[in-house]
Each structure stands twice: as C-alpha cells, then as structure tokens.
Amino acid sequence: MTAAAQGGAASPSSPDLPRLDLADPSWAGDPYPMLDALRDASPLAESKRGLEVLDHAAGLAVLRDRRYTRDHMSIVDAVGITSGPAREYKQRMLLSQKGEQHLRLRLPLARYFAPARTESLRAQIRAIVDTLLDEVDPTQPANLFTALFNRVPAEAYCMLVAAPREDAPFVSRVSDQVLAIFERDPSKKDSIEAGYAELFPYMRERIAERRAALGDDILSSLIRLQQAGELTEDELVDEASTLVEASTDNTAHQMGLVVAALLERPEVWRRLVGDHSLVPRAVGEGVRFEARVRVVTRIATGTTELLGHPVPAGGAVNVVVPAGHRDPARTPDPHAFDLDRESPPQLLTFGGGAYACIGMHLAKIEAQEVLDALLTRFPTAELAAPVIRGDNAYVATTPEVPVVLSPR
Ligand code: HEM
C-alpha cells in the first residue's frame, strides 16, 4: 500500500522550520536538488501534511518508535466512503489496527512471508517471469510495464492463493481500481466501492474452492486459522483482500523504477550482464535510488519531541523516503548508482517497526527474477524511447518503460 495510506492530522505550523512544498513541480521530475537544499537547511521541515523528516537516521528512528502509530481510516474518510462493505472492511483490516489486534492480524501473513519461506517461491516466480517474456515479441518496442512489471505481481498473487493464472488480469484490474483510494480523490469513490464489490465475492468464491482442497498456499493457511477459531470468516476474506491491495501496484512500479534506472545507465547494465551475482545488489541500490513509496506517515500517540521540535498528540510525522535514501550523512555520493556500496542503508520505502512491510522479501525476489531473466535472455535490451514517469510527493510511477528486448 502506498504510504499516502497512512496520512493523518497535520501538526500546527512551526515558523522556524523550512517548508516542503508538496506541489513543487520538481516532484514530477528531479526532486533531489530541492530535497538536498532543504535537508542542508534542517533535518526537519514542515508541509501541509505535517512535519517532514529529511534525514535517514531520524526517519528510521521515527518508524521504529512505538510512540507513533498509523491512521489508515483518514484516507477512507478523505475519499468519502462513509458507510457500506468497503468502509466496514477498511475498519476491520490489518492496516487500521493497533496494538494486539494489529499483531493478531499481522502474524498469519508475516509468518507466511518469512524470508526462508519466501525464498522457496523463487523458482515459481521465475517461471511466471519466463512465461510472460515468452509472450513478448523481442524485436518490437514493448512497454515492459504493461507486458511484464504489472503482470508479475498479479500472477504471483494468483500463485500465492492457488488461483488459476487466468484470474491475473482480473486481480490486476480490481487492485488498480481499489488502490486508487490512496489518491484521496473523492471523484473515485464510486469506482473504488465498485472494485471492492467485485473483489469480496471473488475472494469468497476462491475460499470456498480452497476449503474443499486445502494445500500449502497462503489461502489454505488462512482457512486453517479460521477453522481453528483464530480468524473470523470476515477476517479471512479481509486478509486475502489486503494481500491483493498490498502486493501488486507497489511491486510493479518498483520493478519499473529499478529496470528503468539500469537501462538508462548502459555501463551498469553491461556490468550486470557480465556478473549476475550482482543482481540482488542492483535491486537494493535501485530501490534506494528511486523508491516507489515516497512517504511513510506516522501519528504521534501523545505529546513528544522530534529533533528538538514539539510534536502534539495526533500530529503527523512524515518520513520523506527519497530525502532519506539520498542522505549523504548515511550514503556517501548518494546521487550515484553504485553497485559497490559496502553498507547500503536500511530502505525506508518499506516502512519499519511494528508496521513494516511484510512483503519486502517477496517484492525483492520478484524484482531480482525479472532482472535476472532480462539479463540472461536479452543482454542487449535497450530503451526504445524515454521512460514515462508520473511521480508526485507520495509515489513514483513508471507507466511506460518502452524497451526493445532484442534490437536487430
Ligand atoms: C516494492 C514493493 C512494496 C513496497 C514499496 C511496499 C511498501 C509498504 C509500506 C510503505 C508499508 C507500510 C509500512 C509502515 O507503515 O511502516 C507496507 C505494508 C505492508 N505491505 Fe508492503 N510494499 C511492497 C510490496 C508488498 C508485497 C509484495 C506484499 C505482500 C506479499 C506486501 C504486503 C504488505 C502488508 C501486508 C503490509 C501491512 C503490514 C502491517 O500493517 O503490519 N507489500 N508496504
């Protein structure tokens, strides 16, 4: 889920702090000079969404600090979903919970996506990538976002819940539709509710099918918890629906950002072609370099202080991911795409602490397999036209990554 998901009340204005302009046009192009200038002035800034943390260490500390929480329902309110099944789902789901209830809903998913278990899915993910690449004409320019990046996470989701591959276009469409909630645009309310009205019956149908033939997929594992009385029937549907929302869009765009950064740097691409053992590093550095989720928001549960500034109870503190990922105090020469970094920084784009993304390993494995397959099968791949991005202060997107896989 995008971090815009976690919004909340803004803090009162502090005149001594520099302003971060969320509408600055550079967010859509190159926001780094603007962010560097702000961070040089102060590690903490302010915007209309609250306090803005620009340095890496302070950002990480906020994410790990139990005195801060999350407020997902503020997004639902912003879109104007005031009643009905979509609101009831949002009130019950993992992202809106705190404390024990959050842990109870988080653990079944977190256990399933533990690093070793996730690693065991690698070969199946590679098979998904290879099958999708077989379907692309390598001699013609193709938009790899629609042909590959957007499809791998949806097909991986189908694999995780033991749904047929044919369901992937539906999963992809519905998840795009419901994820529009993070844009906080009230004009999308009807479409979002319509998306959920399709998603919930689909999940119920899949659950009914799996009940008849339990396996080792995540849906079967959730069904077993429900049968043991550890999840209610609604919570079972909610957990599976949450995974659709969480696992598709962010991963697709992050893959696009990583592959685009590499194809834009042919010398780095060629080095990877010659040494595939660098692929995990390339994905880590690519996520640092251009992060999909650009802000992770926390809400202060009580009055506190941050970098010498008061934070009122209910005040929003926003960790500005691209500023932290390119903080020179943590990452020397931060604007270079460098495969040889000795101690890469902890990535902020997956959040942290009690709410940290549970799908980080899966997302990294998907991106690694995409990259490795491209390097193996299409070492001479090149951009057919400039990458089209649609970035803002909340997320970075790559709707068009035009590539010729095997230029003649
Ligand atoms: C590049 C891809 C991804 C990015 C950038 C991303 C980012 C995030 C962020 C920022 C959060 C909130 C963290 C916080 O508040 O501290 C989050 C939570 C979450 N993510 Fe991801 N995510 C990605 C992929 C995935 C995948 C593939 C899955 C599922 C398999 C997933 C499942 C979840 C879940 C379930 C949560 C909620 C955790 C909780 O509230 O306890 N994510 N993600």
Coordinates of C-alpha atoms and ligand atoms in Angstrom, one line a residue:
M1 CA 0.0 0.0 0.0
T2 CA 1.3 3.4 -0.7
A3 CA 2.4 5.3 2.3
A4 CA -0.1 8.0 1.5
A5 CA -2.3 5.4 3.0
Q6 CA -1.2 6.3 6.4
G7 CA -2.0 10.1 6.4
G8 CA -3.4 11.9 9.4
A9 CA -3.8 15.2 11.0
A10 CA -1.2 17.8 10.3
S11 CA 0.8 19.5 13.1
P12 CA 0.3 23.2 13.8
S13 CA 2.7 25.4 12.0
S14 CA 6.3 26.0 13.3
P15 CA 7.6 29.2 11.7
D16 CA 11.2 28.2 12.4
L17 CA 11.1 25.2 10.1
P18 CA 11.6 25.3 6.3
R19 CA 8.5 24.5 4.2
L20 CA 8.4 21.4 2.0
D21 CA 6.1 22.2 -1.0
L22 CA 4.1 19.1 -1.9
A23 CA 3.0 20.8 -5.1
D24 CA 6.6 21.6 -6.2
P25 CA 6.8 20.7 -9.9
S26 CA 10.2 19.0 -9.3
W27 CA 8.5 16.1 -7.6
A28 CA 7.4 15.0 -11.1
G29 CA 11.0 15.2 -12.5
D30 CA 14.1 15.5 -10.3
P31 CA 13.1 16.4 -6.7
Y32 CA 16.7 15.7 -5.4
P33 CA 18.2 19.2 -5.6
M34 CA 15.1 20.6 -3.8
L35 CA 15.3 17.9 -1.1
D36 CA 19.1 18.4 -0.7
A37 CA 18.7 22.2 -0.3
L38 CA 16.0 21.6 2.4
R39 CA 18.0 18.9 4.2
D40 CA 21.1 21.2 4.2
A41 CA 19.0 23.8 6.0
S42 CA 17.4 21.5 8.5
P43 CA 16.8 17.7 9.0
L44 CA 13.1 18.6 9.8
A45 CA 10.7 20.6 7.6
E46 CA 7.0 21.2 7.5
S47 CA 4.3 20.9 4.9
K48 CA 0.5 20.9 4.8
R49 CA 0.6 17.2 5.7
G50 CA 2.6 17.8 8.9
L51 CA 6.3 17.5 10.0
E52 CA 8.7 16.2 7.3
V53 CA 11.8 14.2 8.3
L54 CA 14.5 14.5 5.7
D55 CA 17.4 12.7 7.2
H56 CA 17.9 9.0 7.2
A57 CA 18.7 8.2 10.8
A58 CA 15.8 10.3 12.2
G59 CA 13.4 8.8 9.7
L60 CA 14.4 5.3 10.7
A61 CA 14.1 6.2 14.3
V62 CA 10.5 7.5 13.9
L63 CA 9.4 4.4 12.0
R64 CA 10.7 2.2 14.8
D65 CA 9.4 4.4 17.6
R66 CA 6.4 2.8 19.4
R67 CA 5.2 6.3 20.4
Y68 CA 4.0 6.7 16.9
T69 CA 1.1 4.9 15.2
R70 CA -0.7 4.8 11.8
D71 CA -4.1 6.2 10.7
H72 CA -5.4 4.4 7.7
M73 CA -9.0 5.5 8.1
S74 CA -8.1 9.1 7.3
I75 CA -7.7 8.0 3.7
V76 CA -11.1 6.3 3.6
D77 CA -12.6 9.5 5.1
A78 CA -10.8 11.7 2.5
V79 CA -12.3 9.7 -0.3
G80 CA -15.8 10.0 1.3
I81 CA -16.5 6.3 1.9
T82 CA -18.7 6.8 4.9
S83 CA -20.6 3.5 5.1
G84 CA -21.1 0.1 3.4
P85 CA -19.0 -3.0 2.9
A86 CA -15.8 -1.2 1.7
R87 CA -15.8 1.0 4.9
E88 CA -16.5 -1.9 7.1
Y89 CA -13.6 -3.9 5.5
K90 CA -11.3 -0.9 6.0
Q91 CA -12.3 -0.6 9.7
R92 CA -11.6 -4.3 10.3
M93 CA -8.4 -4.8 8.1
L94 CA -4.8 -5.0 9.2
L95 CA -3.8 -1.5 8.2
S96 CA -6.3 0.1 10.5
Q97 CA -5.5 -1.9 13.6
K98 CA -3.2 -1.1 16.5
G99 CA -1.6 -3.0 19.3
E100 CA -2.7 -6.6 20.0
Q101 CA -5.3 -6.6 17.3
H102 CA -2.8 -5.4 14.7
L103 CA -0.4 -8.2 15.8
R104 CA -3.1 -10.8 15.6
L105 CA -3.9 -10.0 12.0
R106 CA -0.3 -9.3 11.0
L107 CA 1.2 -12.6 12.3
P108 CA -0.5 -15.0 9.9
L109 CA 0.7 -13.0 6.9
A110 CA 4.2 -12.2 8.4
R111 CA 4.8 -15.9 9.2
Y112 CA 3.9 -16.9 5.7
F113 CA 6.2 -14.3 4.1
A114 CA 9.2 -15.1 6.4
P115 CA 12.4 -14.8 4.4
A116 CA 13.2 -18.5 4.1
R117 CA 9.7 -19.4 3.1
T118 CA 9.5 -16.6 0.6
E119 CA 12.8 -17.8 -0.9
S120 CA 11.2 -21.2 -1.6
L121 CA 8.9 -19.4 -4.0
R122 CA 11.7 -18.1 -6.2
A123 CA 11.6 -20.9 -8.9
Q124 CA 7.9 -20.5 -9.3
I125 CA 8.3 -16.7 -9.7
R126 CA 11.0 -17.2 -12.3
A127 CA 8.6 -19.5 -14.2
I128 CA 6.0 -16.7 -14.2
V129 CA 8.5 -14.2 -15.5
D130 CA 9.8 -16.5 -18.2
T131 CA 6.3 -17.4 -19.4
L132 CA 5.4 -13.7 -19.6
L133 CA 8.6 -12.9 -21.5
D134 CA 7.8 -15.7 -24.0
E135 CA 4.7 -13.7 -24.9
V136 CA 6.6 -10.5 -25.8
D137 CA 7.9 -10.0 -29.4
P138 CA 11.5 -9.2 -28.6
T139 CA 12.2 -7.4 -31.9
Q140 CA 9.5 -4.8 -31.4
P141 CA 9.3 -1.9 -28.9
A142 CA 7.2 -3.1 -26.0
N143 CA 6.0 -1.3 -22.8
L144 CA 7.6 -3.6 -20.2
F145 CA 5.3 -2.0 -17.5
T146 CA 2.2 -3.5 -19.1
A147 CA 3.8 -6.6 -20.6
L148 CA 5.8 -7.6 -17.6
F149 CA 6.1 -5.5 -14.4
N150 CA 2.4 -5.1 -13.9
R151 CA 1.7 -8.7 -14.6
V152 CA 4.3 -10.5 -12.5
P153 CA 2.9 -9.4 -9.1
A154 CA -0.7 -10.2 -10.2
E155 CA 0.3 -13.7 -11.4
A156 CA 2.4 -14.2 -8.2
Y157 CA -0.7 -13.3 -6.2
C158 CA -2.7 -16.0 -8.1
M159 CA 0.1 -18.5 -7.3
L160 CA 0.0 -17.5 -3.6
V161 CA -3.7 -18.1 -3.3
A162 CA -3.7 -21.1 -5.7
A163 CA -5.9 -19.3 -8.2
P164 CA -5.6 -20.0 -11.9
R165 CA -3.3 -17.8 -14.0
E166 CA -6.3 -16.7 -16.0
D167 CA -7.5 -14.7 -12.9
A168 CA -4.5 -12.4 -13.0
P169 CA -6.0 -9.8 -15.4
F170 CA -9.0 -9.5 -13.0
V171 CA -6.8 -9.3 -10.0
S172 CA -4.7 -6.6 -11.6
R173 CA -7.7 -4.6 -12.8
V174 CA -9.5 -4.7 -9.5
S175 CA -6.4 -4.0 -7.4
D176 CA -5.7 -0.9 -9.6
Q177 CA -9.3 0.2 -9.1
V178 CA -9.4 -0.2 -5.3
L179 CA -5.8 1.1 -4.8
A180 CA -6.9 4.4 -6.3
I181 CA -8.1 5.1 -2.7
F182 CA -4.6 6.2 -1.9
E183 CA -5.0 9.2 -4.3
R184 CA -7.6 10.6 -1.8
D185 CA -9.7 11.7 -4.7
P186 CA -13.4 11.8 -3.8
S187 CA -14.4 11.6 -7.5
K188 CA -13.1 8.0 -7.5
K189 CA -15.3 6.9 -4.6
D190 CA -17.9 5.1 -6.8
S191 CA -15.2 3.2 -8.8
I192 CA -13.4 2.2 -5.6
E193 CA -16.6 0.9 -4.0
A194 CA -17.4 -1.0 -7.2
G195 CA -13.9 -2.6 -7.2
Y196 CA -14.5 -3.9 -3.6
A197 CA -17.9 -5.1 -4.6
E198 CA -16.2 -7.3 -7.2
L199 CA -13.2 -8.3 -5.0
F200 CA -15.1 -9.6 -1.9
P201 CA -17.3 -12.1 -3.8
Y202 CA -14.3 -13.2 -5.8
M203 CA -12.4 -13.9 -2.5
R204 CA -15.3 -15.7 -1.0
E205 CA -15.6 -17.9 -4.1
R206 CA -11.8 -18.7 -4.0
I207 CA -12.1 -19.5 -0.3
A208 CA -15.0 -21.9 -0.9
E209 CA -12.9 -23.7 -3.6
R210 CA -9.8 -24.0 -1.4
R211 CA -11.8 -25.3 1.6
A212 CA -12.6 -28.3 -0.5
A213 CA -8.9 -29.0 -1.3
L214 CA -6.5 -27.4 1.3
G215 CA -2.9 -27.1 0.2
D216 CA 0.2 -25.2 1.2
D217 CA -0.8 -21.9 -0.3
I218 CA -1.5 -18.9 1.8
L219 CA -5.2 -19.1 1.4
S220 CA -5.2 -22.6 2.8
S221 CA -3.1 -21.5 5.7
L222 CA -5.6 -18.7 6.5
I223 CA -8.5 -21.1 6.1
R224 CA -6.9 -23.4 8.7
L225 CA -6.6 -20.5 11.1
Q226 CA -10.3 -19.7 10.6
Q227 CA -11.2 -23.3 11.2
A228 CA -9.2 -23.3 14.4
G229 CA -11.2 -20.2 15.5
E230 CA -8.2 -17.8 15.3
L231 CA -9.8 -15.7 12.5
T232 CA -13.4 -14.9 11.8
E233 CA -14.9 -15.6 8.4
D234 CA -14.8 -11.8 7.6
E235 CA -11.2 -11.6 8.7
L236 CA -10.3 -14.5 6.4
V237 CA -11.7 -12.6 3.4
D238 CA -10.1 -9.4 4.7
E239 CA -6.6 -10.9 5.0
A240 CA -6.8 -12.3 1.4
S241 CA -8.1 -8.9 0.1
T242 CA -5.4 -7.0 1.9
L243 CA -2.8 -9.0 0.1
V244 CA -4.3 -8.0 -3.3
E245 CA -4.0 -4.4 -2.3
A246 CA -0.6 -4.7 -0.8
S247 CA 1.2 -7.0 -3.2
T248 CA 0.6 -5.7 -6.7
D249 CA 0.9 -2.0 -7.5
N250 CA 3.9 -1.1 -5.4
T251 CA 5.9 -4.0 -6.6
A252 CA 5.0 -3.4 -10.3
H253 CA 6.2 0.3 -10.2
Q254 CA 9.3 -0.5 -8.1
M255 CA 10.3 -3.1 -10.7
G256 CA 9.8 -0.4 -13.4
L257 CA 11.9 2.1 -11.5
V258 CA 14.8 -0.3 -11.0
V259 CA 14.9 -1.6 -14.6
A260 CA 14.5 1.9 -16.0
A261 CA 17.4 3.2 -13.9
L262 CA 19.5 0.3 -15.2
L263 CA 18.6 0.7 -18.8
E264 CA 19.2 4.4 -18.5
R265 CA 22.8 3.5 -17.4
P266 CA 24.1 1.1 -20.1
E267 CA 27.5 0.8 -18.4
V268 CA 25.8 -0.6 -15.2
W269 CA 23.6 -2.8 -17.4
R270 CA 26.6 -4.2 -19.2
R271 CA 28.4 -4.9 -15.9
L272 CA 25.4 -6.9 -14.7
V273 CA 25.2 -8.8 -17.9
G274 CA 28.8 -10.0 -17.2
D275 CA 28.1 -10.7 -13.5
H276 CA 24.6 -11.9 -12.5
S277 CA 25.8 -12.3 -8.8
L278 CA 25.4 -8.5 -8.6
V279 CA 21.6 -8.7 -9.3
P280 CA 20.5 -8.6 -5.6
R281 CA 22.8 -5.6 -5.0
A282 CA 21.4 -3.9 -8.2
V283 CA 17.8 -4.3 -6.9
G284 CA 18.7 -3.0 -3.4
E285 CA 20.6 0.0 -4.9
G286 CA 17.8 0.6 -7.4
V287 CA 15.2 0.7 -4.7
R288 CA 17.4 3.2 -2.7
F289 CA 18.0 5.3 -5.8
E290 CA 14.3 5.5 -6.9
A291 CA 11.9 4.4 -4.3
R292 CA 8.2 3.7 -5.2
V293 CA 6.8 4.8 -1.9
R294 CA 8.0 8.3 -1.2
V295 CA 6.4 9.0 2.2
V296 CA 5.7 6.8 5.2
T297 CA 3.5 8.6 7.8
R298 CA 3.2 8.2 11.5
I299 CA 0.9 9.8 14.0
A300 CA 2.1 10.8 17.5
T301 CA 0.1 9.0 20.1
G302 CA 1.0 11.6 22.8
T303 CA 2.9 14.8 23.1
T304 CA 6.5 14.3 22.2
E305 CA 9.6 15.9 20.7
L306 CA 11.4 15.3 17.4
L307 CA 14.8 16.8 16.6
G308 CA 14.2 19.5 19.1
H309 CA 10.7 20.4 17.9
P310 CA 7.5 19.7 19.8
V311 CA 5.1 17.2 18.2
P312 CA 1.5 17.4 19.6
A313 CA -0.6 14.3 20.2
G314 CA -2.3 13.4 16.9
G315 CA 0.4 15.3 14.9
A316 CA 1.6 13.7 11.7
V317 CA 5.3 13.0 11.1
N318 CA 6.2 12.1 7.5
V319 CA 9.4 10.2 6.7
V320 CA 10.4 11.6 3.3
V321 CA 11.8 8.5 1.7
P322 CA 13.8 10.0 -1.3
A323 CA 15.4 12.5 1.0
G324 CA 16.5 9.8 3.5
H325 CA 17.6 7.4 0.7
R326 CA 19.9 10.1 -0.6
D327 CA 21.1 11.5 2.7
P328 CA 24.9 12.0 2.3
A329 CA 25.3 11.5 6.0
R330 CA 24.3 7.9 5.6
T331 CA 25.2 7.2 1.9
P332 CA 28.3 8.7 0.5
D333 CA 27.9 10.1 -3.0
P334 CA 24.2 9.4 -2.8
H335 CA 23.2 10.5 -6.3
A336 CA 25.5 7.9 -7.9
F337 CA 24.0 4.5 -8.8
D338 CA 26.8 2.4 -7.2
L339 CA 26.8 -1.4 -7.2
D340 CA 29.9 -1.4 -4.9
R341 CA 28.4 0.2 -1.7
E342 CA 29.8 -1.5 1.3
S343 CA 27.0 -0.8 3.7
P344 CA 23.8 0.1 1.9
P345 CA 21.3 2.0 4.1
Q346 CA 18.2 0.4 5.6
L347 CA 15.5 1.1 3.0
L348 CA 12.7 3.4 4.2
T349 CA 10.3 2.7 1.4
F350 CA 9.1 -0.5 3.1
G351 CA 8.3 1.4 6.3
G352 CA 9.6 0.0 9.5
G353 CA 9.0 -1.1 13.1
A354 CA 5.7 -2.7 14.1
Y355 CA 4.1 -1.9 10.7
A356 CA 7.0 -2.8 8.4
C357 CA 6.1 -4.2 5.0
I358 CA 5.8 -8.0 5.3
G359 CA 6.2 -8.4 1.5
M360 CA 9.6 -6.8 1.2
H361 CA 11.4 -10.1 0.6
L362 CA 8.8 -11.2 -2.0
A363 CA 9.0 -7.9 -3.8
K364 CA 12.8 -8.1 -3.9
I365 CA 12.7 -11.7 -5.2
E366 CA 10.2 -10.7 -7.9
A367 CA 12.4 -7.8 -9.0
Q368 CA 15.5 -9.9 -8.9
E369 CA 14.0 -12.6 -11.0
V370 CA 12.7 -10.1 -13.5
L371 CA 16.1 -8.5 -13.8
D372 CA 18.0 -11.8 -14.0
A373 CA 15.6 -13.1 -16.7
L374 CA 16.1 -9.9 -18.8
L375 CA 19.9 -10.0 -18.4
T376 CA 20.0 -13.7 -19.3
R377 CA 17.6 -13.8 -22.2
F378 CA 18.0 -10.2 -23.6
P379 CA 21.5 -8.9 -22.7
T380 CA 21.4 -6.3 -25.4
A381 CA 18.0 -4.9 -24.4
E382 CA 17.7 -1.2 -24.7
L383 CA 15.2 1.6 -24.2
A384 CA 13.2 2.3 -27.3
A385 CA 12.1 5.8 -26.0
P386 CA 12.5 7.7 -22.8
V387 CA 10.7 6.2 -19.8
I388 CA 7.5 8.0 -18.9
R389 CA 7.1 8.6 -15.2
G390 CA 4.2 10.0 -13.2
D391 CA 5.8 10.9 -9.9
N392 CA 4.5 13.1 -7.1
A393 CA 5.2 13.7 -3.4
Y394 CA 3.6 10.4 -2.4
V395 CA 4.7 7.8 -5.0
A396 CA 6.9 7.3 -8.1
T397 CA 5.4 5.5 -11.0
T398 CA 6.6 4.1 -14.4
P399 CA 3.5 3.7 -16.6
E400 CA 5.7 3.4 -19.7
V401 CA 9.1 1.7 -19.9
P402 CA 9.4 1.3 -23.7
V403 CA 12.1 -1.4 -24.4
V404 CA 13.3 -3.4 -27.4
L405 CA 14.4 -6.7 -25.9
S406 CA 16.5 -7.9 -28.9
P407 CA 17.3 -4.9 -31.1
R408 CA 18.3 -6.2 -34.6
Ligands
HEM1 C1 8.2 -2.7 -3.7 C2 7.1 -3.2 -3.2 C3 6.5 -2.8 -2.0 C4 6.6 -1.6 -1.3 C5 7.4 -0.4 -1.7 C6 5.8 -1.7 -0.1 C7 5.6 -0.7 0.9 C8 4.9 -0.9 2.0 C9 4.8 0.2 3.0 C10 5.4 1.6 3.0 C11 4.1 -0.3 4.0 C12 3.7 0.4 5.3 C13 4.8 0.2 6.3 C14 4.8 1.1 7.5 O1 3.8 1.8 7.8 O2 5.8 1.1 8.2 C15 3.7 -1.7 3.7 C16 2.9 -2.5 4.5 C17 2.5 -3.8 4.1 N1 2.9 -4.4 2.9 FE1 4.2 -3.8 1.5 N2 5.2 -3.0 -0.1 C18 5.6 -3.7 -1.2 C19 5.3 -5.0 -1.5 C20 4.5 -5.8 -0.8 C21 4.1 -7.1 -1.1 C22 4.7 -7.9 -2.3 C23 3.3 -7.6 -0.1 C24 2.6 -8.9 0.0 C25 3.0 -10.0 -0.2 C26 3.1 -6.5 0.8 C27 2.4 -6.6 2.0 C28 2.3 -5.6 2.9 C29 1.4 -5.8 4.1 C30 0.5 -6.9 4.4 C31 1.6 -4.6 4.8 C32 0.9 -4.2 6.1 C33 1.9 -4.5 7.3 C34 1.3 -4.2 8.6 O3 0.5 -3.2 8.7 O4 1.7 -4.8 9.6 N3 3.9 -5.4 0.4 N4 4.3 -2.0 2.5

